[in-house]
Amino acid sequence: MPLLRRLFNVQPGEGRLALLLFAEMFLLGIGFNFVETSVFPLFLSEFSAGTLPYLYIINGVVVALLSALYLRLGRRLTFSQGLRVLVAFIGALTFAFWLALTLGGGRPVTFALPILFQTAVSLGQLAFWSLAARLFTLRQSKRLFGPIGGGMWVAIVLTGFLIPAIVRAIGTTNLLLLSTAGFAGALALLVYITGGHRAALDVVEPTPAAPGEKPNVLATYLRNPYVLLMFGLTVAAWLSFFFVDNIFFNRISDRFPGPAELSAFMGLYLAGLGIFTLINNTFLVGLIVNRLGVRVGLLVLPALLFVVTLAFAVVGVGWGLVPVLFWLATLNRVLDLGLMFSVDQTAQAVLYQPLPAAERSRVQTIDNGIVRMAAVGAAGVLLLLLNRLPGVNVVGLALVLLVIIIGWLAIATLTTRAYPRALLAALSRRRLSGVSQTFDDSDSLAVLTAALRSPRPGSALYALSLLAESRPEALAEALPDLLAHPAPVVRRETARQIERLGLAEGQAPLLAAAEREDDPLARG
C-alpha cells in the first residue's frame, strides 16, 4: 500500500476515499464489460454490421433525451439521490433486457441491445465522474482521476480473460445477469459513499447569474471561434470513432459468425484493450501532455488512426487480404479507444482552461450532451447513406474515414495554435479566477511564463499569482526577469512571493536586485 501511494501520489487523508472510488469504478467496469461482450455478439448473430448505423442514430436521440430527463429530475432530487437513480436505472434496464431475452423476446429485443450498452456506459460514466468531481478538488483530480478511473480497466482486464470460460459455462445471454450483479454492487457501494459524504454532496450551490442577465445559449458559443474549434474536435473524433466501430464489427462478425465464439474473442480483445489503456493512463498521459504539450496530445490519436486506416485501405484495394484487414480493423479500434480515453481526453480537458469558470461548465455540458450526440447521429446517417451506395464496401468506408481524419488533423492543428492565444487573452483579462486546475502541460507553462514578462503589471501579477499557487517551482527561471520588471508593484510582489514560498533559488537574485532597487517599498 505505501508503494501504491507513492506510485500514484496519494496524499495523507486521500487514500480511503480514492480506494472507495476505485472500487466503485471497478464494479461499474464489470457491468460495462459483461454488457458489451453479450450485447454485440447477440446483435450480430441476428443482424449485419450494416444495421448498426440505425442504432447510432437511435442512441444519439435516446441518450440525449435521458440526459435531459436526468437534468429535469435533478430539480426534484438531491445530488446523491440523482446518482443513485442513475445507477439503479442502468441495473434495472440490464436485468429487464436479460429477462426479455430469456423469455423469448425475439428480434426486436435483440435489435435494441446496442442501445442498452450506450445507455449504460453514458449514464454510468456520468454518475461516477459527477460524484468524483464533487468529492475531490480539481487539483486533487489532476493526480487521482487517472488511477481512480483505472478501476474500470482493471475490471475489464480481469473479466475479459475469464469471459471465454464463462460463456462456455453459462452462455452469452447470461452475461447480462452478471452485468446486473456488477451494477447492483456499484449501487450498494454508491449508497455507502454518498451516505458518508452527504454534507459535501448535497449542498445547494446558487447560480452565479446577475439580475436580468440573459442566459448563455448555444448560439452564443457558436460565435466564439475558439469554442467552435473545440466543438469541431468533438465532431471529428466521434465521427471517426463510429466509422472505426462499424468497420471493426463488420470484420469480426465475418470472422466469428457464432455468438459464443464472438463473445470469447471480445472478452480477450477487451482485456488487451484494458491493459493498453491502463498503461496509457499510468505512464503515457504525463509524458505526452505534460512534457510534450497539448499539440502532441491532440495530434497523436488522429495521426496513428490515419496511418492504420491508410494501410487498411491500401491492403483492401490492392490485395484484398481479409485476415490482414481483420487485424488492422482490430488495431484501429484498440488505438482509438485506448488513446481517446487517456491521452486525447486529457489534452482536450486542458483546452477548457482559458474559458471563465461559469462558462466552462456550460460549454462542457453542450459539448458532451449536444455536440457529441449530434456527431453520433450524423455518423449514423452518413454510414446509412454510404451503405446504400452501390459498390461501397468496408474498404470504401475506410477511404471516407481517411477524409474525416484529415479534417480532424486540420482542426487539431488550428486548435493547438488557438489555445496559447486564448490562454494569453484570458490572462490579460485576468478571468481565470475560479480555476483550480494546475498548469502541468508544457503549453500552459510557456504561456504563463511569457505573461510573467508582460510589460502590463496586471497580466504579470496575475500570472505570478497563478504560478505561485499551482507551480511555484516554475517561477525559479523567471525570477531574474521579474525582479527587473519595469513596474515596481511587480518587483514588490515577486519579493513577497519568494519570501512566502521560501524559494531558495530566489535568494541570490533577490539580494542582487536589492542593491540596484530604486523603489523604497520594493527595496524594503
Coordinates of C-alpha atoms in Angstrom, one line a residue:
M1 CA 0.0 0.0 0.0
P2 CA 2.8 2.6 0.7
L3 CA 4.3 1.7 -2.7
L4 CA 1.0 2.4 -4.4
R5 CA 0.6 5.7 -2.5
R6 CA 4.0 6.8 -3.8
L7 CA 3.4 5.5 -7.3
F8 CA 0.1 7.4 -7.7
N9 CA 1.0 10.3 -5.5
V10 CA -1.9 9.8 -3.0
Q11 CA -1.6 12.3 -0.2
P12 CA -2.4 11.7 3.5
G13 CA -6.1 11.6 4.1
E14 CA -7.0 10.8 0.5
G15 CA -6.3 7.0 0.5
R16 CA -9.6 5.7 1.8
L17 CA -11.8 7.8 -0.5
A18 CA -9.6 7.1 -3.5
L19 CA -9.9 3.4 -2.8
L20 CA -13.7 3.5 -2.5
L21 CA -14.0 5.3 -5.8
F22 CA -11.6 2.9 -7.4
A23 CA -13.8 0.1 -6.2
E24 CA -16.9 1.9 -7.5
M25 CA -15.4 2.2 -10.9
F26 CA -14.2 -1.4 -10.8
L27 CA -17.8 -2.6 -10.2
L28 CA -19.2 -0.4 -12.9
G29 CA -16.4 -1.7 -15.2
I30 CA -17.6 -5.3 -14.5
G31 CA -21.1 -4.2 -15.6
F32 CA -19.9 -2.4 -18.7
N33 CA -17.7 -5.3 -19.8
F34 CA -20.3 -8.0 -19.5
V35 CA -22.9 -5.9 -21.3
E36 CA -20.6 -5.2 -24.2
T37 CA -19.4 -8.8 -24.6
S38 CA -23.0 -10.1 -24.6
V39 CA -24.8 -7.3 -26.5
F40 CA -22.8 -7.1 -29.7
P41 CA -22.4 -10.9 -30.3
L42 CA -26.1 -11.4 -29.8
F43 CA -26.9 -8.5 -32.0
L44 CA -24.5 -9.6 -34.8
S45 CA -25.9 -13.1 -34.7
E46 CA -29.3 -11.7 -35.9
F47 CA -28.3 -8.5 -37.8
S48 CA -25.5 -7.4 -40.0
A49 CA -23.0 -4.8 -39.1
G50 CA -24.6 -2.6 -41.8
T51 CA -27.6 -2.3 -39.4
L52 CA -25.5 -0.6 -36.7
P53 CA -25.9 3.0 -38.2
Y54 CA -29.6 2.9 -37.4
L55 CA -28.6 2.2 -33.8
Y56 CA -26.1 5.1 -33.8
I57 CA -28.9 7.5 -34.7
I58 CA -31.3 6.0 -32.1
N59 CA -28.6 6.1 -29.5
G60 CA -28.0 9.8 -30.1
V61 CA -31.6 10.5 -29.6
V62 CA -32.2 8.2 -26.6
V63 CA -29.1 9.2 -24.6
A64 CA -29.8 12.9 -25.2
L65 CA -33.4 12.5 -24.0
L66 CA -32.3 10.5 -21.0
S67 CA -29.7 13.2 -20.1
A68 CA -32.3 15.9 -20.4
L69 CA -34.7 13.9 -18.2
Y70 CA -31.9 13.5 -15.6
L71 CA -31.3 17.2 -15.6
R72 CA -35.0 17.9 -15.1
L73 CA -35.2 15.2 -12.4
G74 CA -32.2 16.9 -10.7
R75 CA -34.5 19.8 -9.8
R76 CA -36.6 17.5 -7.6
L77 CA -33.9 15.2 -6.1
T78 CA -30.7 15.8 -4.1
F79 CA -27.4 15.2 -5.9
S80 CA -26.9 11.9 -4.0
Q81 CA -30.4 10.7 -4.9
G82 CA -29.9 11.5 -8.5
L83 CA -26.8 9.5 -8.7
R84 CA -28.5 6.5 -7.1
V85 CA -31.4 6.8 -9.5
L86 CA -28.9 6.7 -12.5
V87 CA -27.1 3.5 -11.3
A88 CA -30.3 1.8 -10.2
F89 CA -31.8 2.6 -13.6
I90 CA -29.0 1.0 -15.7
G91 CA -29.0 -2.0 -13.4
A92 CA -32.8 -2.5 -13.8
L93 CA -32.6 -1.9 -17.5
T94 CA -29.9 -4.5 -17.9
F95 CA -32.0 -7.0 -15.9
A96 CA -35.0 -6.2 -18.0
F97 CA -33.2 -7.0 -21.2
W98 CA -31.9 -10.3 -19.7
L99 CA -35.4 -11.2 -18.7
A100 CA -36.8 -10.3 -22.1
L101 CA -34.2 -12.4 -23.9
T102 CA -34.7 -15.3 -21.5
L103 CA -38.5 -15.3 -22.1
G104 CA -38.0 -15.2 -25.9
G105 CA -38.2 -11.5 -26.7
G106 CA -37.0 -12.2 -30.2
R107 CA -35.5 -9.9 -32.8
P108 CA -37.0 -6.6 -31.5
V109 CA -35.2 -7.1 -28.2
T110 CA -32.0 -8.2 -29.9
F111 CA -32.1 -5.2 -32.2
A112 CA -32.3 -2.8 -29.1
L113 CA -29.4 -4.4 -27.3
P114 CA -26.8 -1.8 -28.5
I115 CA -29.0 0.9 -27.1
L116 CA -28.6 -0.8 -23.7
F117 CA -24.8 -0.7 -24.0
Q118 CA -24.7 3.0 -25.0
T119 CA -27.2 4.0 -22.3
A120 CA -25.4 2.0 -19.5
V121 CA -21.9 3.4 -20.4
S122 CA -23.1 7.0 -20.9
L123 CA -25.2 7.2 -17.7
G124 CA -22.8 5.1 -15.6
Q125 CA -19.9 7.3 -16.5
L126 CA -21.9 10.4 -15.9
A127 CA -22.8 9.2 -12.4
F128 CA -19.3 8.3 -11.5
W129 CA -17.4 11.3 -12.7
S130 CA -20.1 13.7 -11.3
L131 CA -19.5 12.0 -7.9
A132 CA -15.7 12.2 -8.2
A133 CA -15.7 15.8 -9.2
R134 CA -17.8 16.7 -6.1
L135 CA -15.6 14.7 -3.7
F136 CA -12.2 15.9 -5.0
T137 CA -10.9 19.4 -5.8
L138 CA -9.7 19.9 -9.3
R139 CA -6.2 20.0 -8.0
Q140 CA -6.6 16.5 -6.5
S141 CA -8.3 15.4 -9.7
K142 CA -5.2 16.0 -11.7
R143 CA -3.4 13.5 -9.5
L144 CA -6.1 11.0 -8.7
F145 CA -8.5 10.7 -11.6
G146 CA -6.2 8.6 -13.7
P147 CA -5.6 5.9 -11.1
I148 CA -9.3 6.0 -9.9
G149 CA -10.6 5.7 -13.5
G150 CA -8.2 2.8 -13.9
G151 CA -10.6 0.7 -11.8
M152 CA -12.8 0.2 -14.9
W153 CA -9.9 -1.0 -17.0
V154 CA -8.7 -3.4 -14.2
A155 CA -12.2 -4.9 -14.2
I156 CA -12.2 -5.2 -18.0
V157 CA -8.8 -6.9 -18.0
L158 CA -9.7 -9.4 -15.2
T159 CA -13.2 -10.3 -16.5
G160 CA -12.0 -10.2 -20.2
F161 CA -9.7 -13.1 -19.7
L162 CA -12.4 -15.1 -17.9
I163 CA -15.2 -14.5 -20.4
P164 CA -14.3 -17.4 -22.8
A165 CA -14.7 -19.9 -19.9
I166 CA -17.8 -18.1 -18.5
V167 CA -19.5 -18.2 -21.9
R168 CA -18.8 -21.9 -22.2
A169 CA -20.4 -22.4 -18.8
I170 CA -23.5 -20.2 -18.8
G171 CA -23.9 -18.9 -22.4
T172 CA -23.8 -15.4 -23.9
T173 CA -27.2 -14.2 -22.7
N174 CA -26.5 -14.8 -19.1
L175 CA -23.6 -12.4 -19.2
L176 CA -26.3 -9.8 -18.8
L177 CA -27.2 -11.3 -15.4
L178 CA -23.5 -11.0 -14.3
S179 CA -23.6 -7.4 -15.5
T180 CA -26.7 -6.7 -13.4
A181 CA -24.8 -8.1 -10.4
G182 CA -21.9 -5.7 -11.1
F183 CA -24.3 -2.7 -11.3
A184 CA -26.1 -3.9 -8.1
G185 CA -22.7 -3.9 -6.3
A186 CA -21.9 -0.5 -7.7
L187 CA -25.3 0.8 -6.4
A188 CA -24.7 -0.6 -2.9
L189 CA -21.2 1.0 -2.7
L190 CA -22.6 4.3 -4.1
V191 CA -25.2 4.4 -1.3
Y192 CA -22.4 3.8 1.2
I193 CA -20.1 6.5 -0.3
T194 CA -22.9 9.2 -0.7
G195 CA -24.2 8.4 2.8
G196 CA -20.8 9.2 4.3
H197 CA -20.4 12.4 2.3
R198 CA -23.9 13.7 2.2
A199 CA -23.0 17.1 3.6
A200 CA -20.4 17.8 0.8
L201 CA -22.5 16.3 -2.0
D202 CA -26.0 17.7 -1.3
V203 CA -25.0 21.3 -0.7
V204 CA -27.2 23.6 -2.9
E205 CA -25.0 26.0 -4.9
P206 CA -26.5 29.3 -6.0
T207 CA -26.5 30.0 -9.7
P208 CA -24.0 32.8 -10.4
A209 CA -26.2 35.0 -12.6
A210 CA -26.8 38.7 -12.2
P211 CA -30.4 40.0 -12.1
G212 CA -31.7 40.5 -15.6
E213 CA -28.7 38.7 -17.2
K214 CA -29.7 36.7 -20.3
P215 CA -28.7 33.0 -20.0
N216 CA -26.0 31.8 -22.3
V217 CA -27.3 29.7 -25.1
L218 CA -25.8 27.5 -27.8
A219 CA -25.9 30.4 -30.3
T220 CA -23.6 32.4 -28.0
Y221 CA -20.9 29.8 -28.2
L222 CA -21.3 29.2 -31.9
R223 CA -20.0 32.8 -32.4
N224 CA -16.8 32.1 -30.4
P225 CA -14.1 30.7 -32.8
Y226 CA -12.2 29.0 -30.1
V227 CA -15.2 27.2 -28.7
L228 CA -16.2 26.3 -32.3
L229 CA -12.8 24.6 -32.7
M230 CA -13.4 22.5 -29.6
F231 CA -16.8 21.5 -30.9
G232 CA -15.2 20.6 -34.2
L233 CA -12.7 18.3 -32.4
T234 CA -15.6 16.5 -30.8
V235 CA -17.5 16.1 -34.0
A236 CA -14.4 14.8 -35.9
A237 CA -13.3 12.5 -33.1
W238 CA -16.8 10.9 -32.7
L239 CA -17.4 10.6 -36.4
S240 CA -14.1 8.8 -36.7
F241 CA -15.0 6.6 -33.7
F242 CA -18.2 5.3 -35.2
F243 CA -16.6 4.7 -38.6
V244 CA -13.8 2.7 -36.8
D245 CA -16.5 1.0 -34.8
N246 CA -18.6 0.0 -37.9
I247 CA -15.5 -1.3 -39.8
F248 CA -14.4 -3.3 -36.7
F249 CA -17.8 -5.0 -36.2
N250 CA -18.0 -5.7 -39.9
R251 CA -14.7 -7.6 -39.8
I252 CA -15.3 -9.5 -36.6
S253 CA -18.8 -10.6 -37.5
D254 CA -17.4 -12.0 -40.7
R255 CA -14.6 -13.8 -38.8
F256 CA -16.7 -15.1 -35.9
P257 CA -20.3 -15.9 -37.1
G258 CA -21.4 -17.6 -33.8
P259 CA -22.3 -15.5 -30.7
A260 CA -20.3 -17.8 -28.3
E261 CA -17.0 -17.6 -30.2
L262 CA -17.5 -13.8 -30.8
S263 CA -18.1 -13.3 -27.1
A264 CA -14.9 -15.2 -26.3
F265 CA -12.9 -13.1 -28.8
M266 CA -14.4 -9.9 -27.5
G267 CA -13.5 -10.8 -23.9
L268 CA -9.8 -11.3 -24.8
Y269 CA -9.9 -8.2 -27.1
L270 CA -11.3 -6.1 -24.3
A271 CA -8.7 -7.5 -21.8
G272 CA -5.9 -6.4 -24.2
L273 CA -7.5 -3.0 -24.7
G274 CA -7.8 -2.6 -20.9
I275 CA -4.1 -3.3 -20.4
F276 CA -3.2 -0.9 -23.2
T277 CA -5.4 1.9 -21.7
L278 CA -4.1 1.3 -18.2
I279 CA -0.5 1.7 -19.4
N280 CA -1.5 4.9 -21.2
N281 CA -3.2 6.4 -18.2
T282 CA -0.4 5.5 -15.8
F283 CA 2.6 6.4 -17.9
L284 CA 1.8 7.9 -21.3
V285 CA -0.5 10.8 -20.4
G286 CA 2.0 12.6 -18.3
L287 CA 4.8 12.0 -20.8
I288 CA 2.8 13.3 -23.8
V289 CA 0.5 16.0 -22.4
N290 CA 2.6 17.4 -19.6
R291 CA 6.0 17.2 -21.2
L292 CA 5.4 17.4 -24.9
G293 CA 2.3 19.7 -24.7
V294 CA -1.2 19.9 -25.9
R295 CA -0.2 20.0 -29.6
V296 CA 1.2 16.4 -29.4
G297 CA -1.6 15.3 -27.2
L298 CA -4.3 16.4 -29.7
L299 CA -2.4 15.1 -32.8
V300 CA -1.2 11.7 -31.7
L301 CA -4.5 9.8 -31.9
P302 CA -5.7 11.1 -35.4
A303 CA -2.2 10.6 -36.8
L304 CA -2.0 7.0 -35.7
L305 CA -5.5 6.3 -36.9
F306 CA -4.6 7.8 -40.3
V307 CA -1.6 5.5 -40.7
V308 CA -3.5 2.3 -39.8
T309 CA -6.6 3.3 -41.8
L310 CA -4.4 4.1 -44.8
A311 CA -2.8 0.7 -44.5
F312 CA -6.3 -0.9 -44.3
A313 CA -7.4 0.9 -47.5
V314 CA -4.2 0.0 -49.4
V315 CA -4.4 -3.6 -48.4
G316 CA -8.1 -3.8 -49.2
V317 CA -7.9 -2.1 -52.6
G318 CA -4.6 -3.7 -53.7
W319 CA -4.5 -7.2 -52.3
G320 CA -7.8 -7.9 -50.6
L321 CA -6.1 -9.8 -47.8
V322 CA -9.1 -10.5 -45.5
P323 CA -7.1 -11.8 -42.4
V324 CA -4.9 -8.7 -42.6
L325 CA -8.0 -6.4 -42.8
F326 CA -9.3 -8.1 -39.6
W327 CA -6.2 -7.4 -37.6
L328 CA -5.9 -3.8 -38.9
A329 CA -9.5 -3.1 -38.0
T330 CA -8.9 -4.5 -34.5
L331 CA -5.7 -2.5 -34.1
N332 CA -7.5 0.7 -35.2
R333 CA -10.2 0.2 -32.6
V334 CA -7.7 -0.5 -29.8
L335 CA -5.8 2.6 -30.7
D336 CA -9.0 4.7 -30.9
L337 CA -10.4 3.6 -27.6
G338 CA -7.1 3.3 -25.8
L339 CA -5.9 6.7 -26.7
M340 CA -9.2 8.5 -26.8
F341 CA -9.9 7.8 -23.1
S342 CA -6.4 8.6 -21.9
V343 CA -4.1 11.0 -23.9
D344 CA -6.8 12.6 -26.1
Q345 CA -9.3 13.0 -23.3
T346 CA -6.7 14.7 -21.1
A347 CA -5.5 17.0 -23.9
Q348 CA -9.0 18.1 -24.7
A349 CA -9.7 18.8 -21.0
V350 CA -6.8 21.3 -20.9
L351 CA -8.5 23.3 -23.7
Y352 CA -11.2 24.4 -21.3
Q353 CA -8.7 26.4 -19.1
P354 CA -9.0 29.7 -21.0
L355 CA -12.8 29.9 -20.5
P356 CA -14.2 31.7 -17.5
A357 CA -15.3 29.2 -14.7
A358 CA -19.0 29.8 -15.2
E359 CA -18.8 29.4 -19.0
R360 CA -16.6 26.3 -18.8
S361 CA -19.2 24.1 -17.2
R362 CA -21.8 25.2 -19.8
V363 CA -19.5 24.6 -22.7
Q364 CA -18.6 21.1 -21.4
T365 CA -22.3 20.3 -21.0
I366 CA -23.1 21.4 -24.5
D367 CA -20.0 19.7 -25.9
N368 CA -20.7 16.3 -24.2
G369 CA -24.5 16.3 -24.2
I370 CA -25.4 18.0 -27.5
V371 CA -22.5 18.2 -29.9
R372 CA -21.3 14.7 -29.2
M373 CA -24.8 13.2 -29.6
A374 CA -25.2 15.2 -32.8
A375 CA -22.0 13.7 -34.1
V376 CA -23.3 10.2 -33.2
G377 CA -26.5 10.8 -35.1
A378 CA -24.5 12.3 -38.1
A379 CA -22.3 9.2 -38.1
G380 CA -25.3 7.0 -38.3
V381 CA -26.9 9.0 -41.2
L382 CA -23.6 9.1 -43.1
L383 CA -23.0 5.4 -42.7
L384 CA -26.5 4.6 -43.8
L385 CA -26.1 6.7 -46.9
L386 CA -22.8 5.2 -47.8
N387 CA -24.1 1.6 -47.2
R388 CA -26.9 2.3 -49.7
L389 CA -24.5 3.4 -52.5
P390 CA -23.7 0.6 -54.9
G391 CA -20.2 -0.8 -54.7
V392 CA -19.4 0.8 -51.3
N393 CA -17.9 -1.8 -49.0
V394 CA -15.8 -1.8 -45.9
V395 CA -12.8 -0.5 -47.8
G396 CA -14.9 2.3 -49.2
L397 CA -15.8 3.2 -45.6
A398 CA -12.1 3.3 -44.8
L399 CA -11.5 5.8 -47.6
V400 CA -14.2 8.1 -46.2
L401 CA -12.7 7.7 -42.8
L402 CA -9.4 8.9 -44.1
V403 CA -11.1 12.1 -45.3
I404 CA -12.7 12.6 -41.8
I405 CA -9.3 12.0 -40.1
I406 CA -7.6 14.6 -42.4
G407 CA -10.3 17.1 -41.3
W408 CA -9.6 16.1 -37.7
L409 CA -5.9 16.7 -38.1
A410 CA -6.6 20.1 -39.6
I411 CA -9.0 21.1 -36.8
A412 CA -6.5 19.8 -34.2
T413 CA -3.7 21.9 -35.7
L414 CA -5.8 25.0 -35.7
T415 CA -6.8 24.4 -32.1
T416 CA -3.2 24.0 -30.9
R417 CA -2.5 27.4 -32.4
A418 CA -5.6 29.0 -30.9
Y419 CA -5.1 27.6 -27.4
P420 CA -2.0 29.7 -26.4
R421 CA -3.7 32.8 -27.8
A422 CA -6.9 32.1 -25.9
L423 CA -4.9 31.4 -22.6
L424 CA -2.9 34.6 -23.1
A425 CA -6.1 36.6 -23.7
A426 CA -7.6 35.1 -20.6
L427 CA -4.5 36.1 -18.6
S428 CA -4.6 39.6 -19.9
R429 CA -8.2 40.0 -18.9
R430 CA -7.5 38.2 -15.6
R431 CA -10.5 36.0 -16.0
L432 CA -9.0 32.7 -14.8
S433 CA -10.3 33.2 -11.3
G434 CA -12.0 30.1 -10.0
V435 CA -9.7 27.9 -12.0
S436 CA -8.4 25.3 -9.6
Q437 CA -6.5 23.3 -12.2
T438 CA -2.8 23.0 -12.1
F439 CA -0.8 24.1 -15.1
D440 CA 1.1 20.9 -15.8
D441 CA 1.2 20.9 -19.6
S442 CA 4.1 22.5 -21.3
D443 CA 2.0 24.8 -23.4
S444 CA 0.2 26.4 -20.4
L445 CA 3.5 26.8 -18.6
A446 CA 5.0 28.5 -21.7
V447 CA 2.1 31.0 -21.9
L448 CA 2.2 31.7 -18.2
T449 CA 5.9 32.2 -18.2
A450 CA 5.6 34.6 -21.2
A451 CA 2.9 36.5 -19.3
L452 CA 5.3 37.0 -16.4
R453 CA 7.4 39.1 -18.7
S454 CA 4.5 41.2 -19.9
P455 CA 5.1 45.0 -19.5
R456 CA 1.5 45.3 -18.3
P457 CA 1.6 44.9 -14.5
G458 CA -1.9 43.4 -14.3
S459 CA -1.1 40.5 -16.6
A460 CA 2.3 39.9 -14.9
L461 CA 0.9 39.9 -11.4
Y462 CA -2.0 37.6 -12.4
A463 CA 0.4 35.1 -14.0
L464 CA 2.6 35.4 -10.9
S465 CA -0.2 34.6 -8.5
L466 CA -1.4 31.6 -10.6
L467 CA 2.0 30.0 -10.8
A468 CA 2.8 30.8 -7.1
E469 CA -0.3 28.8 -6.2
S470 CA -0.1 25.9 -8.7
R471 CA 3.5 25.6 -9.8
P472 CA 5.9 27.6 -7.5
E473 CA 8.9 25.7 -8.9
A474 CA 8.2 27.1 -12.3
L475 CA 8.9 30.6 -11.0
A476 CA 12.6 29.9 -10.5
E477 CA 13.7 30.5 -14.0
A478 CA 11.7 33.7 -14.4
L479 CA 12.8 35.3 -11.1
P480 CA 15.6 37.5 -12.6
D481 CA 13.3 39.0 -15.1
L482 CA 10.5 39.5 -12.6
L483 CA 12.9 41.3 -10.2
A484 CA 13.9 43.6 -13.1
H485 CA 10.4 44.2 -14.2
P486 CA 9.7 47.9 -15.1
A487 CA 6.7 48.1 -12.7
P488 CA 7.7 48.4 -9.0
V489 CA 4.5 46.7 -8.0
V490 CA 5.6 43.5 -9.8
R491 CA 9.0 43.6 -8.2
R492 CA 7.5 44.1 -4.8
E493 CA 5.1 41.1 -5.3
T494 CA 7.9 38.9 -6.6
A495 CA 9.9 39.6 -3.4
R496 CA 6.9 38.8 -1.3
Q497 CA 6.3 35.5 -3.1
I498 CA 10.0 34.5 -2.8
E499 CA 9.7 35.0 1.0
R500 CA 6.2 33.4 1.3
L501 CA 7.2 30.3 -0.7
G502 CA 10.7 30.0 0.7
L503 CA 12.2 29.7 -2.7
A504 CA 15.9 29.0 -2.2
E505 CA 16.6 29.8 -5.9
G506 CA 15.3 33.3 -5.3
Q507 CA 17.8 34.4 -2.6
A508 CA 20.7 35.3 -4.8
P509 CA 18.7 37.2 -7.4
L510 CA 16.8 39.0 -4.6
L511 CA 20.0 40.2 -2.9
A512 CA 21.3 41.4 -6.3
A513 CA 18.1 43.2 -7.1
A514 CA 18.0 44.9 -3.7
E515 CA 21.4 46.6 -4.5
R516 CA 20.0 48.3 -7.6
E517 CA 16.4 48.8 -6.5
D518 CA 15.3 52.4 -6.5
D519 CA 11.7 51.9 -5.3
P520 CA 11.7 52.3 -1.4
L521 CA 8.9 49.9 -0.8
A522 CA 10.4 47.2 -3.1
R523 CA 13.9 47.7 -1.5
G524 CA 12.3 47.5 1.9

